[in-house]
Amino acid sequence: MEMTFRWFGRQFDSITLQQIRQIAGVTGVITTLYDSVPGEAWAKDAVLALKHEVEEAGLKLSGIESVNVCDAIKAGTADRDQYIDHYIKTLTVLGQADIHLVCYNFMPVFDWTRTELARVRPDGSTVMAYSQKDIDAVDVGRLFDSIQENSNGYVMPGWEPERMADTRKLFEMYREIDEEKLYQNLIYFLKAVMPVCNQYDIKMAIHPDDPAWSVFGLPRIITSKDKILRMLKEVNDVHNGVTFCTGSYGSNLDNDLVDSIHAMKGRIHFAHVRNLKFNSRDDFEEAAHYSLDGDFDMYAIMKALYDSGFDGVIRPDHGRSIWGEVSMPGYGLYDRALGASYLNGLWEAIVKSNGKERRKRN
């Protein structure tokens, strides 16, 4: 298991690589070219410069999150092949740079949805939260304004101003796209990129929809075990896999996290591990990684990953805002560092209880 930390780059993050390097047990970062535009082909020089910066800090560039799939591909428009070709060129550049993990999603319009970025919890920390009641009552444009106003001055990935300016156009693009059409567009995309993934041993790890149900009437297809297994079976290539995000997938309480981990054995290439606290089935808030702070059994999740043979890349996911830190909501240093330490501790205990020695950090 390789513990990593998400980093948004010098221009976009409040956290430095030097700080990440000091988190015990964290050996790599998950990052991307955050100033890239979905649909464009990445330049090799930019990728190599990013990799060099990470390695100069004593860390590994363990994967890319995300190489965004543009809406032309998701909606299956007439020009999708042109954009798939750009995506293949980007994967080629990553492969040549010795980068072998790509996280992506296939969610229309919004990469994730929250109704609050700073809900106050009983301990005084603030967290991102979701309320279906609030979603049902809000205008999409107003929700975007709220996210902008409460992001502490940071640009939230997936909610970039230039992208949200085209919200109406994007909704119209998906007007005739139902779940089955969206699913078939995903399969078309995956079959097109698998040859380059095989050539360079790049593992494509699709992120679950967040939350795991339709929002604003838009189709969602990566929401349950059956739907994910269908996708894995139809493109039955080891390079076609999953980012197992406990918070996104677990947002639907019908999803059994432990059972799903075992069902997806061998195809989980990347794990986002975080905890949620539910106030009702469709009102949840993010919690500390510690099991008793939320509703997920984090030990059971980590043990299921271990028992299923997972030996891939993992990172602590969204954290609370604590100790007065001002950062991008969900992506501060302190609580995610605590989360990484907690998850590493669980993993060490599981490894040792199975009679195996832990790996030492280089």
Tab-separated table of N, CA and C in Angstrom, residues 148-280:
chain	number	residue	atom	x	y	z
A	148	GLN	N	-18.522	29.653	-4.707
A	148	GLN	CA	-17.496	30.669	-4.913
A	148	GLN	C	-17.292	31.513	-3.655
A	149	GLU	N	-18.395	31.914	-3.035
A	149	GLU	CA	-18.338	32.806	-1.888
A	149	GLU	C	-17.715	32.152	-0.654
A	150	ASN	N	-17.775	30.820	-0.571
A	150	ASN	CA	-17.338	30.122	0.638
A	150	ASN	C	-16.103	29.242	0.430
A	151	SER	N	-15.367	29.504	-0.644
A	151	SER	CA	-14.215	28.653	-0.969
A	151	SER	C	-12.901	29.195	-0.426
A	152	ASN	N	-12.966	30.236	0.420
A	152	ASN	CA	-11.764	30.845	1.011
A	152	ASN	C	-10.809	31.402	-0.037
A	153	GLY	N	-11.372	31.772	-1.197
A	153	GLY	CA	-10.551	32.358	-2.251
A	153	GLY	C	-9.907	31.362	-3.183
A	154	TYR	N	-10.131	30.074	-2.958
A	154	TYR	CA	-9.560	29.035	-3.807
A	154	TYR	C	-10.561	28.627	-4.889
A	155	VAL	N	-10.050	28.198	-6.033
A	155	VAL	CA	-10.899	27.689	-7.103
A	155	VAL	C	-11.153	26.218	-6.832
A	156	MET	N	-12.407	25.849	-6.644
A	156	MET	CA	-12.753	24.467	-6.340
A	156	MET	C	-12.727	23.636	-7.616
A	157	PRO	N	-11.965	22.540	-7.659
A	157	PRO	CA	-11.892	21.701	-8.854
A	157	PRO	C	-13.278	21.231	-9.285
A	158	GLY	N	-13.569	21.385	-10.567
A	158	GLY	CA	-14.872	20.990	-11.099
A	158	GLY	C	-15.903	22.101	-11.056
A	159	TRP	N	-15.579	23.193	-10.342
A	159	TRP	CA	-16.491	24.331	-10.240
A	159	TRP	C	-15.788	25.618	-10.692
A	160	GLU	N	-14.917	25.504	-11.685
A	160	GLU	CA	-14.185	26.649	-12.184
A	160	GLU	C	-15.150	27.662	-12.811
A	161	PRO	N	-14.926	28.977	-12.592
A	161	PRO	CA	-15.838	30.008	-13.102
A	161	PRO	C	-16.096	29.913	-14.601
A	162	GLU	N	-15.026	29.659	-15.380
A	162	GLU	CA	-15.217	29.600	-16.825
A	162	GLU	C	-16.097	28.424	-17.235
A	163	ARG	N	-16.022	27.345	-16.470
A	163	ARG	CA	-16.859	26.186	-16.759
A	163	ARG	C	-18.311	26.464	-16.359
A	164	MET	N	-18.491	27.045	-15.194
A	164	MET	CA	-19.849	27.300	-14.728
A	164	MET	C	-20.548	28.375	-15.549
A	165	ALA	N	-19.782	29.193	-16.256
A	165	ALA	CA	-20.392	30.202	-17.129
A	165	ALA	C	-21.195	29.552	-18.242
A	166	ASP	N	-20.847	28.302	-18.556
A	166	ASP	CA	-21.534	27.573	-19.621
A	166	ASP	C	-22.543	26.567	-19.074
A	167	THR	N	-23.015	26.779	-17.844
A	167	THR	CA	-23.896	25.799	-17.208
A	167	THR	C	-25.125	25.494	-18.053
A	168	ARG	N	-25.808	26.527	-18.530
A	168	ARG	CA	-27.022	26.303	-19.314
A	168	ARG	C	-26.727	25.510	-20.582
A	169	LYS	N	-25.627	25.839	-21.220
A	169	LYS	CA	-25.228	25.123	-22.435
A	169	LYS	C	-24.943	23.653	-22.111
A	170	LEU	N	-24.291	23.408	-20.978
A	170	LEU	CA	-23.975	22.035	-20.589
A	170	LEU	C	-25.245	21.248	-20.279
A	171	PHE	N	-26.179	21.853	-19.583
A	171	PHE	CA	-27.436	21.161	-19.295
A	171	PHE	C	-28.163	20.807	-20.585
A	172	GLU	N	-28.135	21.699	-21.546
A	172	GLU	CA	-28.785	21.423	-22.830
A	172	GLU	C	-28.089	20.276	-23.556
A	173	MET	N	-26.768	20.200	-23.419
A	173	MET	CA	-26.007	19.132	-24.063
A	173	MET	C	-26.466	17.757	-23.596
A	174	TYR	N	-26.881	17.667	-22.323
A	174	TYR	CA	-27.278	16.374	-21.755
A	174	TYR	C	-28.793	16.152	-21.758
A	175	ARG	N	-29.530	17.025	-22.414
A	175	ARG	CA	-30.990	16.946	-22.359
A	175	ARG	C	-31.518	15.612	-22.865
A	176	GLU	N	-30.866	15.029	-23.867
A	176	GLU	CA	-31.311	13.763	-24.454
A	176	GLU	C	-30.472	12.573	-23.986
A	177	ILE	N	-29.621	12.792	-23.007
A	177	ILE	CA	-28.723	11.727	-22.539
A	177	ILE	C	-29.288	11.114	-21.269
A	178	ASP	N	-29.683	9.839	-21.367
A	178	ASP	CA	-30.124	9.123	-20.169
A	178	ASP	C	-28.978	8.259	-19.660
A	179	GLU	N	-29.224	7.481	-18.624
A	179	GLU	CA	-28.150	6.683	-18.037
A	179	GLU	C	-27.540	5.700	-19.030
A	180	GLU	N	-28.368	5.049	-19.822
A	180	GLU	CA	-27.845	4.051	-20.756
A	180	GLU	C	-26.974	4.695	-21.834
A	181	LYS	N	-27.393	5.843	-22.348
A	181	LYS	CA	-26.582	6.534	-23.353
A	181	LYS	C	-25.260	6.987	-22.746
A	182	LEU	N	-25.312	7.510	-21.526
A	182	LEU	CA	-24.078	7.935	-20.862
A	182	LEU	C	-23.163	6.743	-20.633
A	183	TYR	N	-23.736	5.624	-20.219
A	183	TYR	CA	-22.951	4.407	-19.997
A	183	TYR	C	-22.277	3.957	-21.297
A	184	GLN	N	-23.015	3.931	-22.384
A	184	GLN	CA	-22.442	3.504	-23.662
A	184	GLN	C	-21.347	4.458	-24.123
A	185	ASN	N	-21.479	5.733	-23.815
A	185	ASN	CA	-20.414	6.683	-24.143
A	185	ASN	C	-19.159	6.417	-23.318
A	186	LEU	N	-19.341	5.995	-22.078
A	186	LEU	CA	-18.198	5.606	-21.248
A	186	LEU	C	-17.497	4.388	-21.840
A	187	ILE	N	-18.260	3.391	-22.225
A	187	ILE	CA	-17.675	2.177	-22.805
A	187	ILE	C	-16.922	2.502	-24.090
A	188	TYR	N	-17.504	3.357	-24.926
A	188	TYR	CA	-16.853	3.785	-26.170
A	188	TYR	C	-15.500	4.434	-25.860
A	189	PHE	N	-15.486	5.302	-24.873
A	189	PHE	CA	-14.250	5.983	-24.457
A	189	PHE	C	-13.218	4.986	-23.943
A	190	LEU	N	-13.642	4.076	-23.070
A	190	LEU	CA	-12.699	3.128	-22.481
A	190	LEU	C	-12.088	2.209	-23.532
A	191	LYS	N	-12.904	1.727	-24.453
A	191	LYS	CA	-12.375	0.852	-25.498
A	191	LYS	C	-11.371	1.591	-26.383
A	192	ALA	N	-11.573	2.889	-26.540
A	192	ALA	CA	-10.654	3.674	-27.359
A	192	ALA	C	-9.312	3.904	-26.680
A	193	VAL	N	-9.303	4.026	-25.344
A	193	VAL	CA	-8.049	4.352	-24.649
A	193	VAL	C	-7.312	3.127	-24.128
A	194	MET	N	-7.947	1.961	-24.107
A	194	MET	CA	-7.272	0.789	-23.547
A	194	MET	C	-5.979	0.415	-24.277
A	195	PRO	N	-5.889	0.544	-25.615
A	195	PRO	CA	-4.613	0.187	-26.264
A	195	PRO	C	-3.421	0.990	-25.742
A	196	VAL	N	-3.584	2.301	-25.557
A	196	VAL	CA	-2.457	3.094	-25.056
A	196	VAL	C	-2.201	2.778	-23.587
A	197	CYS	N	-3.256	2.453	-22.838
A	197	CYS	CA	-3.068	2.057	-21.436
A	197	CYS	C	-2.286	0.755	-21.336
A	198	ASN	N	-2.569	-0.168	-22.220
A	198	ASN	CA	-1.817	-1.421	-22.247
A	198	ASN	C	-0.372	-1.192	-22.669
A	199	GLN	N	-0.169	-0.283	-23.621
A	199	GLN	CA	1.179	-0.010	-24.104
A	199	GLN	C	2.076	0.545	-23.000
A	200	TYR	N	1.502	1.431	-22.166
A	200	TYR	CA	2.309	2.107	-21.145
A	200	TYR	C	1.972	1.670	-19.717
A	201	ASP	N	1.161	0.636	-19.563
A	201	ASP	CA	0.771	0.126	-18.244
A	201	ASP	C	0.156	1.239	-17.390
A	202	ILE	N	-0.830	1.933	-17.963
A	202	ILE	CA	-1.531	3.000	-17.261
A	202	ILE	C	-2.860	2.464	-16.740
A	203	LYS	N	-3.063	2.592	-15.450
A	203	LYS	CA	-4.302	2.117	-14.835
A	203	LYS	C	-5.302	3.269	-14.774
A	204	MET	N	-6.406	3.107	-15.489
A	204	MET	CA	-7.493	4.074	-15.461
A	204	MET	C	-8.415	3.719	-14.299
A	205	ALA	N	-8.621	4.673	-13.399
A	205	ALA	CA	-9.375	4.398	-12.174
A	205	ALA	C	-10.553	5.373	-12.084
A	206	ILE	N	-11.729	4.904	-12.469
A	206	ILE	CA	-12.894	5.783	-12.491
A	206	ILE	C	-13.385	6.075	-11.077
A	207	HIS	N	-13.724	7.327	-10.851
A	207	HIS	CA	-14.185	7.782	-9.537
A	207	HIS	C	-15.704	7.637	-9.472
A	208	PRO	N	-16.246	7.168	-8.347
A	208	PRO	CA	-17.706	7.069	-8.223
A	208	PRO	C	-18.362	8.443	-8.288
A	209	ASP	N	-19.618	8.455	-8.685
A	209	ASP	CA	-20.376	9.696	-8.725
A	209	ASP	C	-20.591	10.210	-7.297
A	210	ASP	N	-20.589	11.535	-7.169
A	210	ASP	CA	-20.583	12.140	-5.842
A	210	ASP	C	-21.599	13.277	-5.765
A	211	PRO	N	-22.736	13.057	-5.070
A	211	PRO	CA	-23.153	11.833	-4.378
A	211	PRO	C	-23.616	10.760	-5.361
A	212	ALA	N	-23.875	9.568	-4.827
A	212	ALA	CA	-24.139	8.404	-5.689
A	212	ALA	C	-25.613	8.302	-6.073
A	213	TRP	N	-26.149	9.409	-6.593
A	213	TRP	CA	-27.504	9.421	-7.151
A	213	TRP	C	-27.620	10.661	-8.046
A	214	SER	N	-28.704	10.719	-8.808
A	214	SER	CA	-28.909	11.827	-9.731
A	214	SER	C	-29.104	13.139	-8.981
A	215	VAL	N	-28.444	14.182	-9.479
A	215	VAL	CA	-28.587	15.527	-8.926
A	215	VAL	C	-29.002	16.457	-10.066
A	216	PHE	N	-29.989	17.292	-9.824
A	216	PHE	CA	-30.529	18.207	-10.829
A	216	PHE	C	-31.014	17.479	-12.084
A	217	GLY	N	-31.428	16.225	-11.917
A	217	GLY	CA	-31.969	15.468	-13.037
A	217	GLY	C	-30.928	14.923	-13.996
A	218	LEU	N	-29.638	15.109	-13.700
A	218	LEU	CA	-28.569	14.622	-14.582
A	218	LEU	C	-28.336	13.136	-14.343
A	219	PRO	N	-28.016	12.384	-15.398
A	219	PRO	CA	-27.784	10.947	-15.223
A	219	PRO	C	-26.503	10.670	-14.461
A	220	ARG	N	-26.508	9.609	-13.671
A	220	ARG	CA	-25.328	9.143	-12.940
A	220	ARG	C	-25.227	7.630	-13.140
A	221	ILE	N	-24.028	7.137	-13.406
A	221	ILE	CA	-23.893	5.723	-13.770
A	221	ILE	C	-22.884	4.949	-12.923
A	222	ILE	N	-22.034	5.619	-12.157
A	222	ILE	CA	-21.059	4.915	-11.318
A	222	ILE	C	-21.511	5.100	-9.867
A	223	THR	N	-22.588	4.388	-9.529
A	223	THR	CA	-23.272	4.637	-8.259
A	223	THR	C	-23.486	3.397	-7.405
A	224	SER	N	-23.277	2.196	-7.957
A	224	SER	CA	-23.575	0.974	-7.207
A	224	SER	C	-22.660	-0.149	-7.659
A	225	LYS	N	-22.613	-1.193	-6.853
A	225	LYS	CA	-21.763	-2.345	-7.181
A	225	LYS	C	-22.143	-2.945	-8.519
A	226	ASP	N	-23.421	-3.160	-8.759
A	226	ASP	CA	-23.852	-3.800	-9.999
A	226	ASP	C	-23.452	-2.983	-11.222
A	227	LYS	N	-23.611	-1.662	-11.136
A	227	LYS	CA	-23.265	-0.813	-12.282
A	227	LYS	C	-21.757	-0.800	-12.523
A	228	ILE	N	-20.979	-0.784	-11.453
A	228	ILE	CA	-19.521	-0.782	-11.610
A	228	ILE	C	-19.045	-2.116	-12.162
A	229	LEU	N	-19.585	-3.204	-11.647
A	229	LEU	CA	-19.174	-4.519	-12.139
A	229	LEU	C	-19.555	-4.710	-13.602
A	230	ARG	N	-20.689	-4.167	-14.006
A	230	ARG	CA	-21.071	-4.234	-15.423
A	230	ARG	C	-20.017	-3.556	-16.287
A	231	MET	N	-19.559	-2.374	-15.869
A	231	MET	CA	-18.548	-1.633	-16.612
A	231	MET	C	-17.221	-2.390	-16.652
A	232	LEU	N	-16.827	-2.979	-15.513
A	232	LEU	CA	-15.574	-3.727	-15.464
A	232	LEU	C	-15.627	-4.976	-16.335
A	233	LYS	N	-16.789	-5.603	-16.400
A	233	LYS	CA	-16.943	-6.812	-17.204
A	233	LYS	C	-16.956	-6.488	-18.688
A	234	GLU	N	-17.627	-5.399	-19.061
A	234	GLU	CA	-17.745	-5.074	-20.483
A	234	GLU	C	-16.411	-4.639	-21.078
A	235	VAL	N	-15.600	-3.960	-20.293
A	235	VAL	CA	-14.231	-3.648	-20.724
A	235	VAL	C	-13.328	-4.399	-19.754
A	236	ASN	N	-13.176	-5.696	-20.029
A	236	ASN	CA	-12.528	-6.606	-19.086
A	236	ASN	C	-11.017	-6.592	-19.289
A	237	ASP	N	-10.429	-5.478	-18.916
A	237	ASP	CA	-8.986	-5.253	-19.037
A	237	ASP	C	-8.494	-4.801	-17.679
A	238	VAL	N	-7.381	-5.335	-17.212
A	238	VAL	CA	-6.879	-4.989	-15.885
A	238	VAL	C	-6.616	-3.496	-15.755
A	239	HIS	N	-6.390	-2.813	-16.870
A	239	HIS	CA	-6.131	-1.380	-16.819
A	239	HIS	C	-7.412	-0.561	-16.671
A	240	ASN	N	-8.537	-1.198	-16.828
A	240	ASN	CA	-9.824	-0.539	-16.582
A	240	ASN	C	-10.250	-0.854	-15.159
A	241	GLY	N	-10.108	0.126	-14.285
A	241	GLY	CA	-10.384	-0.141	-12.878
A	241	GLY	C	-11.095	1.007	-12.201
A	242	VAL	N	-11.001	1.014	-10.880
A	242	VAL	CA	-11.834	1.872	-10.042
A	242	VAL	C	-10.988	2.669	-9.056
A	243	THR	N	-11.393	3.917	-8.831
A	243	THR	CA	-10.979	4.651	-7.644
A	243	THR	C	-12.047	4.379	-6.603
A	244	PHE	N	-11.716	3.637	-5.568
A	244	PHE	CA	-12.717	3.311	-4.554
A	244	PHE	C	-12.744	4.434	-3.538
A	245	CYS	N	-13.697	5.353	-3.716
A	245	CYS	CA	-13.853	6.497	-2.828
A	245	CYS	C	-14.949	6.176	-1.827
A	246	THR	N	-14.567	5.971	-0.577
A	246	THR	CA	-15.552	5.557	0.425
A	246	THR	C	-16.609	6.636	0.648
A	247	GLY	N	-16.209	7.904	0.580
A	247	GLY	CA	-17.152	8.971	0.830
A	247	GLY	C	-18.167	9.149	-0.279
A	248	SER	N	-17.723	9.060	-1.530
A	248	SER	CA	-18.637	9.215	-2.663
A	248	SER	C	-19.526	7.987	-2.806
A	249	TYR	N	-18.905	6.818	-2.864
A	249	TYR	CA	-19.661	5.571	-3.023
A	249	TYR	C	-20.540	5.324	-1.804
A	250	GLY	N	-20.013	5.633	-0.627
A	250	GLY	CA	-20.743	5.400	0.607
A	250	GLY	C	-21.800	6.443	0.905
A	251	SER	N	-21.905	7.488	0.065
A	251	SER	CA	-22.949	8.489	0.286
A	251	SER	C	-24.342	7.869	0.155
A	252	ASN	N	-24.428	6.787	-0.606
A	252	ASN	CA	-25.674	6.020	-0.707
A	252	ASN	C	-25.584	4.870	0.299
A	253	LEU	N	-26.419	4.918	1.313
A	253	LEU	CA	-26.338	3.918	2.376
A	253	LEU	C	-26.722	2.519	1.923
A	254	ASP	N	-27.254	2.373	0.712
A	254	ASP	CA	-27.543	1.044	0.176
A	254	ASP	C	-26.267	0.331	-0.276
A	255	ASN	N	-25.186	1.088	-0.445
A	255	ASN	CA	-23.922	0.508	-0.891
A	255	ASN	C	-23.141	-0.052	0.292
A	256	ASP	N	-22.833	-1.333	0.244
A	256	ASP	CA	-22.048	-2.011	1.273
A	256	ASP	C	-20.574	-1.874	0.900
A	257	LEU	N	-19.840	-1.048	1.633
A	257	LEU	CA	-18.456	-0.752	1.266
A	257	LEU	C	-17.569	-1.989	1.299
A	258	VAL	N	-17.650	-2.768	2.363
A	258	VAL	CA	-16.780	-3.939	2.506
A	258	VAL	C	-17.097	-4.981	1.446
A	259	ASP	N	-18.366	-5.278	1.235
A	259	ASP	CA	-18.767	-6.238	0.215
A	259	ASP	C	-18.305	-5.797	-1.170
A	260	SER	N	-18.419	-4.514	-1.460
A	260	SER	CA	-18.047	-4.002	-2.775
A	260	SER	C	-16.541	-4.094	-3.005
A	261	ILE	N	-15.751	-3.836	-1.962
A	261	ILE	CA	-14.300	-3.969	-2.100
A	261	ILE	C	-13.934	-5.388	-2.522
A	262	HIS	N	-14.538	-6.367	-1.883
A	262	HIS	CA	-14.249	-7.760	-2.244
A	262	HIS	C	-14.754	-8.087	-3.651
A	263	ALA	N	-15.898	-7.530	-4.028
A	263	ALA	CA	-16.456	-7.801	-5.356
A	263	ALA	C	-15.588	-7.219	-6.464
A	264	MET	N	-14.876	-6.141	-6.166
A	264	MET	CA	-14.036	-5.468	-7.166
A	264	MET	C	-12.573	-5.858	-7.030
A	265	LYS	N	-12.319	-6.962	-6.370
A	265	LYS	CA	-10.948	-7.437	-6.137
A	265	LYS	C	-10.125	-7.428	-7.428
A	266	GLY	N	-8.941	-6.863	-7.355
A	266	GLY	CA	-8.036	-6.823	-8.492
A	266	GLY	C	-8.267	-5.657	-9.425
A	267	ARG	N	-9.386	-4.933	-9.236
A	267	ARG	CA	-9.680	-3.819	-10.140
A	267	ARG	C	-9.745	-2.474	-9.409
A	268	ILE	N	-9.438	-2.488	-8.101
A	268	ILE	CA	-9.330	-1.232	-7.366
A	268	ILE	C	-7.887	-0.762	-7.472
A	269	HIS	N	-7.676	0.287	-8.250
A	269	HIS	CA	-6.319	0.782	-8.498
A	269	HIS	C	-5.933	1.944	-7.592
A	270	PHE	N	-6.930	2.560	-6.985
A	270	PHE	CA	-6.696	3.781	-6.212
A	270	PHE	C	-7.793	3.838	-5.153
A	271	ALA	N	-7.447	4.269	-3.945
A	271	ALA	CA	-8.443	4.356	-2.875
A	271	ALA	C	-8.421	5.736	-2.244
A	272	HIS	N	-9.603	6.360	-2.192
A	272	HIS	CA	-9.823	7.570	-1.402
A	272	HIS	C	-10.565	7.126	-0.147
A	273	VAL	N	-9.998	7.331	1.005
A	273	VAL	CA	-10.638	6.845	2.226
A	273	VAL	C	-10.990	8.033	3.117
A	274	ARG	N	-12.293	8.182	3.380
A	274	ARG	CA	-12.786	9.214	4.282
A	274	ARG	C	-14.060	8.725	4.960
A	275	ASN	N	-14.521	9.515	5.916
A	275	ASN	CA	-15.644	9.129	6.753
A	275	ASN	C	-16.784	10.126	6.575
A	276	LEU	N	-18.005	9.664	6.734
A	276	LEU	CA	-19.187	10.519	6.667
A	276	LEU	C	-20.035	10.336	7.916
A	277	LYS	N	-20.710	11.405	8.301
A	277	LYS	CA	-21.702	11.356	9.365
A	277	LYS	C	-23.060	11.683	8.749
A	278	PHE	N	-24.019	10.762	8.901
A	278	PHE	CA	-25.340	10.939	8.306
A	278	PHE	C	-26.319	11.485	9.346
A	279	ASN	N	-27.032	12.535	8.950
A	279	ASN	CA	-28.130	13.056	9.757
A	279	ASN	C	-29.457	12.471	9.272
A	280	SER	N	-29.479	12.043	8.016
A	280	SER	CA	-30.578	11.288	7.416
A	280	SER	C	-29.993	10.638	6.169
